[in-house]
């Protein structure tokens, strides 16, 4: 995964199905996460995997909305339809984001710092 520091497959202490540490979260590391957990674009995927791909792509579209410093110390959790969690983290993961489906099955990108300020 680019500048991969460590990786743990299976369930970890925070219940992540896949937990990946990178030096910095960026479009490239997120693209590699897609290939790792969902497969290449041409792969046939179940609905759960299709949604996960869209969730990671949603995060990719939000990368440019934040400074590079943000992504050097961030943690993004993708909550799958099946209840599984996929986590990518850089640094200590001080800035927290979550990507999930809402009640209408729309993908939501949630920035916890903005939530706490409101």
mmCIF file of C-alpha atoms in Angstrom:
data_model
loop_
_atom_site.group_PDB
_atom_site.id
_atom_site.type_symbol
_atom_site.label_atom_id
_atom_site.label_comp_id
_atom_site.label_asym_id
_atom_site.label_seq_id
_atom_site.Cartn_x
_atom_site.Cartn_y
_atom_site.Cartn_z
ATOM 1 C CA UNK A 1 0.000 0.000 0.000
ATOM 2 C CA UNK A 2 2.554 2.571 -0.932
ATOM 3 C CA UNK A 3 4.359 3.593 2.218
ATOM 4 C CA UNK A 4 2.876 0.834 4.323
ATOM 5 C CA UNK A 5 4.093 0.772 7.894
ATOM 6 C CA UNK A 6 2.119 -2.154 9.250
ATOM 7 C CA UNK A 7 -1.007 -4.100 8.550
ATOM 8 C CA UNK A 8 -3.257 -6.361 10.566
ATOM 9 C CA UNK A 9 -5.837 -8.569 8.908
ATOM 10 C CA UNK A 10 -8.747 -10.040 10.771
ATOM 11 C CA UNK A 11 -10.376 -8.475 13.778
ATOM 12 C CA UNK A 12 -8.229 -6.195 15.915
ATOM 13 C CA UNK A 13 -8.926 -4.703 19.307
ATOM 14 C CA UNK A 14 -11.094 -2.030 17.668
ATOM 15 C CA UNK A 15 -13.073 -4.641 15.671
ATOM 16 C CA UNK A 16 -11.686 -3.635 12.276
ATOM 17 C CA UNK A 17 -11.801 -6.310 9.613
ATOM 18 C CA UNK A 18 -8.876 -4.631 7.847
ATOM 19 C CA UNK A 19 -6.628 -2.161 9.661
ATOM 20 C CA UNK A 20 -3.931 -0.460 7.591
ATOM 21 C CA UNK A 21 -1.289 2.010 8.768
ATOM 22 C CA UNK A 22 0.223 4.370 6.186
ATOM 23 C CA UNK A 23 2.567 7.353 6.427
ATOM 24 C CA UNK A 24 -0.102 9.634 4.965
ATOM 25 C CA UNK A 25 -3.647 9.084 3.789
ATOM 26 C CA UNK A 26 -3.901 10.264 0.215
ATOM 27 C CA UNK A 27 -5.648 9.376 -3.037
ATOM 28 C CA UNK A 28 -3.019 6.776 -3.846
ATOM 29 C CA UNK A 29 -3.214 4.969 -0.482
ATOM 30 C CA UNK A 30 -7.026 4.986 -0.660
ATOM 31 C CA UNK A 31 -6.909 3.641 -4.221
ATOM 32 C CA UNK A 32 -4.676 0.814 -3.035
ATOM 33 C CA UNK A 33 -7.115 0.131 -0.206
ATOM 34 C CA UNK A 34 -9.883 -0.285 -2.795
ATOM 35 C CA UNK A 35 -7.823 -2.825 -4.727
ATOM 36 C CA UNK A 36 -6.916 -4.638 -1.503
ATOM 37 C CA UNK A 37 -10.379 -5.034 -0.002
ATOM 38 C CA UNK A 38 -12.642 -4.900 -3.070
ATOM 39 C CA UNK A 39 -10.483 -5.733 -6.065
ATOM 40 C CA UNK A 40 -9.878 -4.047 -9.388
ATOM 41 C CA UNK A 41 -12.570 -2.045 -11.153
ATOM 42 C CA UNK A 42 -13.471 -4.871 -13.532
ATOM 43 C CA UNK A 43 -14.054 -7.423 -10.759
ATOM 44 C CA UNK A 44 -17.527 -8.724 -10.121
ATOM 45 C CA UNK A 45 -18.460 -7.627 -6.624
ATOM 46 C CA UNK A 46 -21.255 -8.344 -4.212
ATOM 47 C CA UNK A 47 -23.454 -5.417 -3.136
ATOM 48 C CA UNK A 48 -21.451 -5.060 0.105
ATOM 49 C CA UNK A 49 -18.207 -4.665 -1.860
ATOM 50 C CA UNK A 50 -19.787 -2.238 -4.336
ATOM 51 C CA UNK A 51 -20.892 -0.009 -1.463
ATOM 52 C CA UNK A 52 -17.456 -0.217 0.180
ATOM 53 C CA UNK A 53 -15.830 0.844 -3.113
ATOM 54 C CA UNK A 54 -18.178 3.848 -3.307
ATOM 55 C CA UNK A 55 -17.428 4.745 0.317
ATOM 56 C CA UNK A 56 -13.678 4.775 -0.283
ATOM 57 C CA UNK A 57 -14.185 6.772 -3.481
ATOM 58 C CA UNK A 58 -16.251 9.282 -1.495
ATOM 59 C CA UNK A 59 -13.314 9.721 0.867
ATOM 60 C CA UNK A 60 -11.015 10.259 -2.117
ATOM 61 C CA UNK A 61 -13.229 13.146 -3.257
ATOM 62 C CA UNK A 62 -12.888 14.771 0.192
ATOM 63 C CA UNK A 63 -9.063 14.566 0.306
ATOM 64 C CA UNK A 64 -8.599 17.989 -1.313
ATOM 65 C CA UNK A 65 -10.974 19.647 1.195
ATOM 66 C CA UNK A 66 -8.339 19.312 3.949
ATOM 67 C CA UNK A 67 -4.654 20.181 4.284
ATOM 68 C CA UNK A 68 -1.927 17.576 3.861
ATOM 69 C CA UNK A 69 -1.156 17.990 7.567
ATOM 70 C CA UNK A 70 -4.647 16.711 8.345
ATOM 71 C CA UNK A 71 -4.055 13.510 6.411
ATOM 72 C CA UNK A 72 -0.636 12.917 7.986
ATOM 73 C CA UNK A 73 -2.324 12.286 11.358
ATOM 74 C CA UNK A 74 -5.772 10.935 10.528
ATOM 75 C CA UNK A 75 -7.939 7.875 10.880
ATOM 76 C CA UNK A 76 -10.744 7.005 8.461
ATOM 77 C CA UNK A 77 -13.191 4.242 9.316
ATOM 78 C CA UNK A 78 -15.423 2.808 6.619
ATOM 79 C CA UNK A 79 -18.484 1.079 8.045
ATOM 80 C CA UNK A 80 -19.676 -1.634 5.689
ATOM 81 C CA UNK A 81 -23.234 -2.740 5.034
ATOM 82 C CA UNK A 82 -22.507 -6.020 6.775
ATOM 83 C CA UNK A 83 -21.381 -4.273 9.969
ATOM 84 C CA UNK A 84 -17.683 -4.699 9.277
ATOM 85 C CA UNK A 85 -15.215 -1.849 9.689
ATOM 86 C CA UNK A 86 -12.253 -1.043 7.472
ATOM 87 C CA UNK A 87 -9.727 1.402 8.916
ATOM 88 C CA UNK A 88 -6.859 3.313 7.337
ATOM 89 C CA UNK A 89 -4.709 5.402 9.667
ATOM 90 C CA UNK A 90 -1.712 7.674 9.500
ATOM 91 C CA UNK A 91 0.260 8.906 12.501
ATOM 92 C CA UNK A 92 -1.660 8.729 15.771
ATOM 93 C CA UNK A 93 -4.994 9.134 13.984
ATOM 94 C CA UNK A 94 -5.881 12.314 15.886
ATOM 95 C CA UNK A 95 -8.220 13.598 13.184
ATOM 96 C CA UNK A 96 -11.121 11.171 12.881
ATOM 97 C CA UNK A 97 -13.409 10.587 9.941
ATOM 98 C CA UNK A 98 -16.066 7.986 9.297
ATOM 99 C CA UNK A 99 -17.716 7.019 6.034
ATOM 100 C CA UNK A 100 -21.049 5.246 6.372
ATOM 101 C CA UNK A 101 -24.502 4.770 4.926
ATOM 102 C CA UNK A 102 -27.306 6.889 6.326
ATOM 103 C CA UNK A 103 -30.922 5.763 6.838
ATOM 104 C CA UNK A 104 -31.635 6.406 3.145
ATOM 105 C CA UNK A 105 -28.629 4.362 1.976
ATOM 106 C CA UNK A 106 -26.726 7.496 0.954
ATOM 107 C CA UNK A 107 -22.989 7.575 1.655
ATOM 108 C CA UNK A 108 -22.033 10.141 4.298
ATOM 109 C CA UNK A 109 -18.536 11.454 5.011
ATOM 110 C CA UNK A 110 -18.399 12.564 8.648
ATOM 111 C CA UNK A 111 -15.664 14.785 10.095
ATOM 112 C CA UNK A 112 -15.706 14.385 13.890
ATOM 113 C CA UNK A 113 -13.927 17.721 14.463
ATOM 114 C CA UNK A 114 -16.710 19.588 12.635
ATOM 115 C CA UNK A 115 -19.340 17.662 14.593
ATOM 116 C CA UNK A 116 -17.808 18.601 17.937
ATOM 117 C CA UNK A 117 -17.726 22.305 16.979
ATOM 118 C CA UNK A 118 -21.451 22.407 16.172
#
